[in-house]
Amino acid sequence: MNKYLLSLLSAIVALLLTSCIRDEAQNTECDITGVSSEWLSSLPEGFLLGSPVVRNRSVTFMVSQEADLTALAPQFELTPGATLWYLEEDGTSTAYNPSRLIDFTLSQTYRVVSEDGAWSKDYEVSFELPRPLDFCDFEDFGYNDANQYQRLFWKQTDGSLGTNLWDSGNAGFAFTGQGSTPMDFPTTFVEDEGSMDGRYARLRTLSTGTFGTFVGMPIAAGNLFVGEFQVKNAVADPLHATRFGLQIVKDEPLSIEGDYRYKRGATMTGGEAGEIDGCDIYAVLFEVTPGAVEPLFGDNVKNNERIVAMAQLPDGGERAEWTHFELPFVYKDGKAFDEEMRRTGHYALTIVMTSSQGGAFFRGAVGSELCVDNLKINWKNE
């Protein structure tokens, strides 16, 4: 090969490499993916109660009663190449400065801008005191950002609405492409002539179609629970996508009560021969470390060694008419409620409702439907 041809080939290769580098597409994602572990470790002991909850457009920190919220500078992890901005009160945006201290007595809004600058997403960042759950009538709900499915709010005694208590697996069902409207999803909030009082929670076991069959998840049980659904784990690690429990324990829980009706689907998927479907309603009180709450998951929410007490529906069989239930908390052997542990944030609580008892393991009957209304926790010193 002569020197001229070698030089020409070298120039072409260099040009191609340069072109590849120049034309490489910049990242279009604009998400907060987590909270800086270094910043979390810098907080005073006892400041946080549990881990931050990062959702699609919000980040929530649960804090102790003594926490000073007037001068904070939270630091976040972003998708590669993205930049962080403050959204000021006048609507303008200012570049993020990690040394800038913000008053978080009220929630603040941060804007994440993608690497290519074409996309942005606003996040509401809030530091909140634990808000115990007393009563839920399922009247207050909203929709996810894409208006695909419903999300439950809950009403405080002062009339305000909270958005970070209840969650469901609806976000995972969205991957299947089976939900054309919000009413097509497993967990919905509806009203009809047979309702107890206005709206109620309707949880249905549905087929996940071709996608679900391909990934080994042929059904999706309707569920509603206190905790967080992490959509990033929905396919790769579904048992750990559901993170059960929040520090909302205001006193010793005595029982949970409410009204329900249930009908099971005709054909069982994934069960043993002769197995029939059944619903499940239960609550779990469990121990946590105040500053680093380890939630319970789909594979240990009923058998983890940190469980203190459980209240569970004894029979998940059919109920054609609305039926009242009251389920007492039964303590595990050697466990007892400790008021000092409660005061120092060492307890968390979850409530779980599902249309198929084995739904976490994709066992259930398409068409099973659990309806729940007027849910209440009875605390010792109400």
C-alpha positions as a printed NumPy array, in Angstrom:
array([[  0.   ,   0.   ,   0.   ],
       [  1.568,   3.349,  -1.071],
       [  1.943,   6.312,   1.245],
       [ -0.753,   8.306,  -0.551],
       [ -3.403,   5.597,  -0.127],
       [ -2.415,   5.034,   3.51 ],
       [ -2.734,   8.75 ,   4.246],
       [ -6.107,   8.87 ,   2.508],
       [ -7.446,   5.921,   4.52 ],
       [ -6.159,   7.451,   7.762],
       [ -7.889,  10.721,   6.952],
       [-11.171,   8.945,   6.186],
       [-11.019,   6.983,   9.466],
       [-10.253,  10.154,  11.419],
       [-13.128,  11.958,   9.696],
       [-15.532,   9.127,  10.488],
       [-14.483,   9.022,  14.126],
       [-14.841,  12.782,  14.434],
       [-18.243,  12.626,  12.805],
       [-19.371,   9.9  ,  15.185],
       [-18.324,  11.945,  18.176],
       [-19.857,  15.122,  16.814],
       [-23.154,  13.47 ,  15.852],
       [-23.63 ,  11.442,  19.032],
       [-27.084,  12.302,  20.334],
       [-27.244,  14.068,  23.67 ],
       [-29.349,  12.606,  26.455],
       [-33.014,  13.648,  26.383],
       [-33.856,  12.394,  29.89 ],
       [-34.519,  14.894,  32.678],
       [-35.125,  13.047,  35.929],
       [-34.157,  13.188,  39.566],
       [-33.036,   9.616,  40.134],
       [-32.073,   9.86 ,  43.8  ],
       [-30.769,  11.956,  46.672],
       [-27.061,  12.405,  47.371],
       [-25.937,   9.912,  50.015],
       [-23.231,  12.358,  51.145],
       [-25.818,  15.063,  51.749],
       [-28.082,  12.645,  53.606],
       [-25.224,  11.577,  55.867],
       [-24.497,  15.235,  56.679],
       [-27.93 ,  15.758,  58.246],
       [-28.234,  15.778,  62.051],
       [-29.061,  12.46 ,  63.678],
       [-32.812,  12.004,  63.97 ],
       [-33.573,  14.699,  61.374],
       [-35.002,  12.324,  58.758],
       [-37.569,   9.608,  59.317],
       [-36.898,   6.96 ,  56.717],
       [-35.609,   7.201,  53.189],
       [-36.614,   9.956,  50.743],
       [-39.476,   9.028,  48.423],
       [-38.553,   9.918,  44.825],
       [-41.468,   9.774,  42.423],
       [-42.028,  10.947,  38.868],
       [-42.445,  14.622,  39.754],
       [-41.895,  14.825,  43.477],
       [-39.336,  14.163,  46.195],
       [-40.633,  13.826,  49.741],
       [-38.594,  13.779,  52.939],
       [-40.309,  12.708,  56.165],
       [-38.788,  14.548,  59.136],
       [-39.015,  14.581,  62.915],
       [-41.005,  17.144,  64.886],
       [-37.756,  18.836,  65.979],
       [-36.355,  19.257,  62.448],
       [-35.414,  22.83 ,  61.443],
       [-36.627,  23.332,  57.864],
       [-35.663,  26.989,  57.438],
       [-32.183,  26.554,  55.903],
       [-31.635,  23.43 ,  53.794],
       [-29.71 ,  22.675,  50.608],
       [-30.732,  19.202,  49.406],
       [-28.54 ,  17.631,  46.744],
       [-29.849,  15.234,  44.104],
       [-28.708,  12.635,  41.612],
       [-29.802,  13.314,  38.008],
       [-29.912,  11.434,  34.747],
       [-26.568,  11.783,  32.875],
       [-25.923,  15.233,  31.48 ],
       [-29.023,  16.827,  33.008],
       [-28.825,  20.103,  34.925],
       [-30.765,  21.314,  37.945],
       [-32.483,  24.683,  38.359],
       [-34.577,  26.443,  40.977],
       [-38.024,  27.577,  39.892],
       [-38.41 ,  30.949,  41.554],
       [-41.67 ,  32.484,  42.803],
       [-41.863,  34.835,  39.81 ],
       [-41.665,  31.89 ,  37.388],
       [-38.047,  32.407,  36.361],
       [-35.426,  29.705,  36.781],
       [-32.021,  30.028,  38.425],
       [-29.095,  27.628,  38.133],
       [-28.75 ,  25.276,  41.086],
       [-26.15 ,  26.216,  43.697],
       [-25.405,  23.493,  46.296],
       [-24.469,  26.116,  48.896],
       [-27.746,  28.032,  48.607],
       [-29.904,  27.515,  51.688],
       [-33.667,  27.331,  51.149],
       [-36.587,  27.641,  53.556],
       [-38.544,  24.411,  53.214],
       [-41.325,  25.319,  55.605],
       [-43.316,  25.183,  52.363],
       [-42.492,  22.903,  49.444],
       [-40.167,  24.182,  46.714],
       [-39.999,  23.446,  42.984],
       [-36.866,  22.33 ,  41.142],
       [-36.553,  22.015,  37.368],
       [-34.445,  19.347,  35.668],
       [-33.303,  20.159,  32.107],
       [-32.08 ,  17.413,  29.781],
       [-28.57 ,  17.381,  28.386],
       [-29.815,  18.424,  24.946],
       [-31.787,  21.289,  26.476],
       [-34.98 ,  20.282,  24.687],
       [-36.792,  18.732,  27.64 ],
       [-37.497,  19.674,  31.226],
       [-39.445,  18.353,  34.196],
       [-40.497,  20.101,  37.404],
       [-40.241,  18.371,  40.779],
       [-42.01 ,  19.424,  43.963],
       [-39.58 ,  18.906,  46.838],
       [-41.108,  18.838,  50.306],
       [-40.091,  18.111,  53.89 ],
       [-43.108,  16.802,  55.767],
       [-44.024,  15.688,  59.253],
       [-45.521,  12.185,  59.491],
       [-49.242,  12.312,  58.79 ],
       [-51.053,   9.427,  60.457],
       [-53.857,   7.747,  58.565],
       [-57.152,   7.818,  60.429],
       [-59.888,   7.437,  57.83 ],
       [-60.034,   7.04 ,  54.049],
       [-63.234,   7.16 ,  52.008],
       [-61.484,   7.025,  48.588],
       [-63.216,  10.18 ,  47.402],
       [-60.074,  12.162,  46.56 ],
       [-57.88 ,  11.116,  43.657],
       [-55.895,  12.474,  40.736],
       [-54.034,  11.182,  37.7  ],
       [-50.432,  10.518,  36.8  ],
       [-48.644,  13.005,  34.565],
       [-49.721,  11.286,  31.344],
       [-53.341,  10.938,  32.558],
       [-53.055,   7.178,  32.089],
       [-54.26 ,   6.031,  35.511],
       [-55.651,   7.225,  38.83 ],
       [-53.729,   7.877,  42.049],
       [-55.307,   8.113,  45.485],
       [-54.976,  11.192,  47.693],
       [-55.899,  11.253,  51.351],
       [-57.624,  13.945,  53.353],
       [-56.149,  15.297,  56.573],
       [-58.212,  16.482,  59.514],
       [-57.546,  20.073,  58.409],
       [-59.054,  19.313,  54.99 ],
       [-55.767,  19.358,  53.057],
       [-54.856,  16.597,  50.605],
       [-51.687,  14.5  ,  50.697],
       [-50.208,  12.636,  47.74 ],
       [-47.442,  10.474,  49.165],
       [-49.237,   7.941,  51.359],
       [-50.982,   5.505,  49.016],
       [-49.621,   3.816,  45.913],
       [-50.529,   0.963,  43.57 ],
       [-49.057,  -1.131,  40.767],
       [-50.843,   0.886,  38.074],
       [-47.548,   2.332,  36.837],
       [-46.291,  -1.189,  36.145],
       [-49.464,  -2.131,  34.284],
       [-48.876,   0.842,  31.985],
       [-45.958,  -1.1  ,  30.432],
       [-48.351,  -3.759,  29.118],
       [-50.211,  -1.447,  26.758],
       [-53.519,  -2.89 ,  27.965],
       [-54.828,   0.323,  29.503],
       [-56.428,   2.615,  26.924],
       [-58.21 ,   4.737,  29.563],
       [-57.746,   5.147,  33.351],
       [-60.747,   2.846,  33.901],
       [-58.857,   0.023,  32.15 ],
       [-56.249,  -0.176,  34.921],
       [-56.296,  -2.619,  37.855],
       [-56.746,   0.05 ,  40.57 ],
       [-59.494,   2.649,  40.121],
       [-61.789,   4.808,  42.243],
       [-65.378,   4.617,  41.115],
       [-68.959,   5.118,  42.167],
       [-72.176,   3.303,  41.238],
       [-75.644,   2.662,  42.558],
       [-74.409,  -0.13 ,  44.818],
       [-71.702,   1.9  ,  46.551],
       [-71.618,   2.379,  50.297],
       [-71.165,   6.14 ,  50.191],
       [-69.905,   7.899,  47.082],
       [-66.672,   6.554,  45.614],
       [-64.807,   3.43 ,  46.65 ],
       [-61.61 ,   1.63 ,  45.678],
       [-62.085,  -0.989,  42.963],
       [-59.228,  -3.466,  42.574],
       [-59.396,  -5.919,  39.659],
       [-57.175,  -8.737,  38.446],
       [-56.523,  -8.185,  34.737],
       [-54.649,  -9.873,  31.92 ],
       [-51.359,  -8.267,  30.954],
       [-51.672,  -9.445,  27.347],
       [-48.815, -10.436,  25.078],
       [-46.252,  -8.348,  26.952],
       [-47.069,  -9.968,  30.282],
       [-46.963, -13.477,  28.837],
       [-43.584, -12.752,  27.247],
       [-41.993, -11.601,  30.526],
       [-43.659, -14.271,  32.672],
       [-46.197, -11.945,  34.316],
       [-49.521, -13.013,  32.787],
       [-51.812, -11.239,  35.256],
       [-51.811,  -8.025,  37.266],
       [-53.76 ,  -8.006,  40.527],
       [-55.337,  -4.721,  41.531],
       [-53.645,  -3.47 ,  44.678],
       [-53.551,  -0.438,  46.935],
       [-51.078,   0.008,  49.753],
       [-49.341,   2.421,  52.087],
       [-45.856,   2.801,  50.66 ],
       [-44.206,   3.312,  47.294],
       [-44.209,   1.53 ,  43.947],
       [-40.85 ,   1.826,  42.194],
       [-41.619,   1.492,  38.526],
       [-37.942,   0.984,  37.615],
       [-38.121,  -2.46 ,  39.272],
       [-41.523,  -3.401,  37.88 ],
       [-40.175,  -5.86 ,  35.301],
       [-36.663,  -6.732,  36.465],
       [-37.494,  -7.29 ,  40.166],
       [-41.26 ,  -7.054,  40.718],
       [-41.241,  -8.367,  44.299],
       [-39.058,  -5.414,  45.28 ],
       [-40.96 ,  -2.842,  43.224],
       [-43.515,  -2.617,  46.033],
       [-41.959,  -0.92 ,  49.07 ],
       [-44.406,  -1.285,  51.937],
       [-44.658,   1.007,  54.954],
       [-44.314,   4.593,  56.111],
       [-43.718,   6.129,  59.528],
       [-47.306,   7.197,  60.151],
       [-47.759,   5.588,  63.574],
       [-49.292,   8.144,  65.947],
       [-50.221,   5.679,  68.722],
       [-50.681,   1.972,  69.314],
       [-52.919,   0.648,  66.5  ],
       [-55.774,  -1.473,  67.802],
       [-57.584,  -2.481,  64.607],
       [-58.464,  -1.54 ,  61.045],
       [-62.03 ,  -1.571,  59.819],
       [-64.038,  -0.841,  56.723],
       [-66.492,  -2.286,  54.221],
       [-65.826,  -4.598,  51.291],
       [-67.333,  -6.859,  48.702],
       [-65.582,  -9.435,  46.545],
       [-66.159, -11.686,  43.579],
       [-63.545, -14.049,  42.209],
       [-62.691, -14.678,  38.588],
       [-63.546, -18.018,  37.002],
       [-60.186, -19.327,  35.826],
       [-57.057, -19.381,  37.96 ],
       [-53.694, -18.515,  36.411],
       [-50.472, -19.77 ,  37.944],
       [-52.062, -21.662,  40.836],
       [-52.104, -25.296,  41.903],
       [-54.69 , -27.688,  40.532],
       [-58.064, -26.888,  42.047],
       [-56.915, -23.593,  43.557],
       [-59.392, -20.717,  43.573],
       [-58.732, -17.025,  43.934],
       [-59.282, -14.925,  47.045],
       [-58.834, -11.314,  48.095],
       [-56.605, -10.016,  50.87 ],
       [-56.778,  -7.048,  53.251],
       [-54.159,  -6.651,  55.96 ],
       [-52.104,  -4.179,  57.979],
       [-48.581,  -4.626,  59.338],
       [-46.825,  -2.749,  62.154],
       [-43.049,  -3.234,  61.969],
       [-39.779,  -1.942,  63.377],
       [-37.485,   0.418,  61.475],
       [-34.361,   2.475,  61.959],
       [-35.524,   6.127,  62.06 ],
       [-32.956,   7.57 ,  59.651],
       [-32.787,   4.687,  57.184],
       [-36.102,   2.9  ,  56.967],
       [-35.896,  -0.468,  55.269],
       [-39.362,  -1.13 ,  53.871],
       [-41.004,  -4.5  ,  53.617],
       [-41.339,  -6.066,  50.161],
       [-43.622,  -8.417,  48.287],
       [-41.702, -11.479,  49.442],
       [-41.475, -10.637,  53.174],
       [-44.355,  -8.299,  54.05 ],
       [-46.   , -11.059,  56.093],
       [-43.007, -12.9  ,  57.498],
       [-40.164, -10.451,  58.154],
       [-38.569, -10.728,  61.6  ],
       [-39.109,  -6.99 ,  62.173],
       [-42.895,  -7.395,  62.15 ],
       [-44.446,  -6.479,  65.5  ],
       [-48.151,  -7.049,  64.842],
       [-50.539,  -7.856,  61.991],
       [-54.243,  -7.428,  61.321],
       [-55.566,  -9.58 ,  58.466],
       [-58.857, -10.559,  56.868],
       [-59.312, -14.207,  57.919],
       [-61.334, -15.241,  54.882],
       [-60.728, -13.904,  51.379],
       [-63.849, -15.552,  49.967],
       [-66.661, -13.995,  47.994],
       [-68.991, -11.383,  49.453],
       [-71.787, -10.427,  47.07 ],
       [-73.008,  -7.601,  49.315],
       [-71.09 ,  -4.906,  51.138],
       [-69.744,  -6.472,  54.339],
       [-68.234,  -4.685,  57.332],
       [-64.908,  -5.903,  58.751],
       [-62.886,  -5.009,  61.835],
       [-59.501,  -6.682,  62.101],
       [-57.582,  -6.53 ,  65.407],
       [-53.799,  -6.248,  65.479],
       [-52.356,  -9.525,  66.744],
       [-48.853,  -9.295,  68.197],
       [-46.088, -11.707,  67.279],
       [-44.589, -13.878,  70.012],
       [-42.248, -11.829,  72.185],
       [-43.354,  -8.507,  70.645],
       [-45.177,  -5.643,  72.357],
       [-45.898,  -2.01 ,  71.53 ],
       [-43.327,   0.373,  73.019],
       [-44.348,   4.029,  73.318],
       [-40.738,   5.233,  73.496],
       [-39.972,   3.456,  70.215],
       [-43.001,   5.111,  68.64 ],
       [-41.981,   8.553,  69.895],
       [-38.471,   8.154,  68.475],
       [-39.663,   6.955,  65.051],
       [-38.865,   3.245,  65.314],
       [-42.204,   2.021,  63.906],
       [-43.706,   1.997,  60.422],
       [-47.098,   0.837,  59.205],
       [-48.523,  -0.453,  55.965],
       [-52.023,  -1.379,  54.841],
       [-52.367,  -3.66 ,  51.81 ],
       [-55.439,  -4.55 ,  49.756],
       [-55.426,  -6.793,  46.69 ],
       [-57.893,  -8.591,  44.441],
       [-55.743, -11.751,  44.337],
       [-53.936, -13.158,  47.377],
       [-51.115, -14.501,  45.218],
       [-50.944, -11.476,  42.952],
       [-47.371, -10.622,  43.946],
       [-46.343, -13.985,  42.477],
       [-48.668, -13.607,  39.445],
       [-51.211, -16.12 ,  40.714],
       [-54.809, -15.035,  40.342],
       [-57.956, -15.188,  38.273],
       [-58.701, -12.569,  35.645],
       [-61.988, -10.937,  36.604],
       [-61.496, -11.072,  40.385],
       [-62.726,  -7.806,  41.871],
       [-62.305,  -6.388,  45.388],
       [-64.147,  -3.214,  46.369],
       [-63.275,  -1.38 ,  49.611],
       [-64.761,   1.698,  51.261],
       [-64.647,   3.653,  54.538],
       [-61.281,   2.359,  55.702],
       [-60.288,   3.369,  59.229],
       [-57.473,   2.761,  61.725],
       [-58.492,   2.684,  65.368],
       [-55.71 ,   4.034,  67.598],
       [-55.498,   3.397,  71.344],
       [-55.847,   6.95 ,  72.647],
       [-58.133,   8.535,  70.062]])
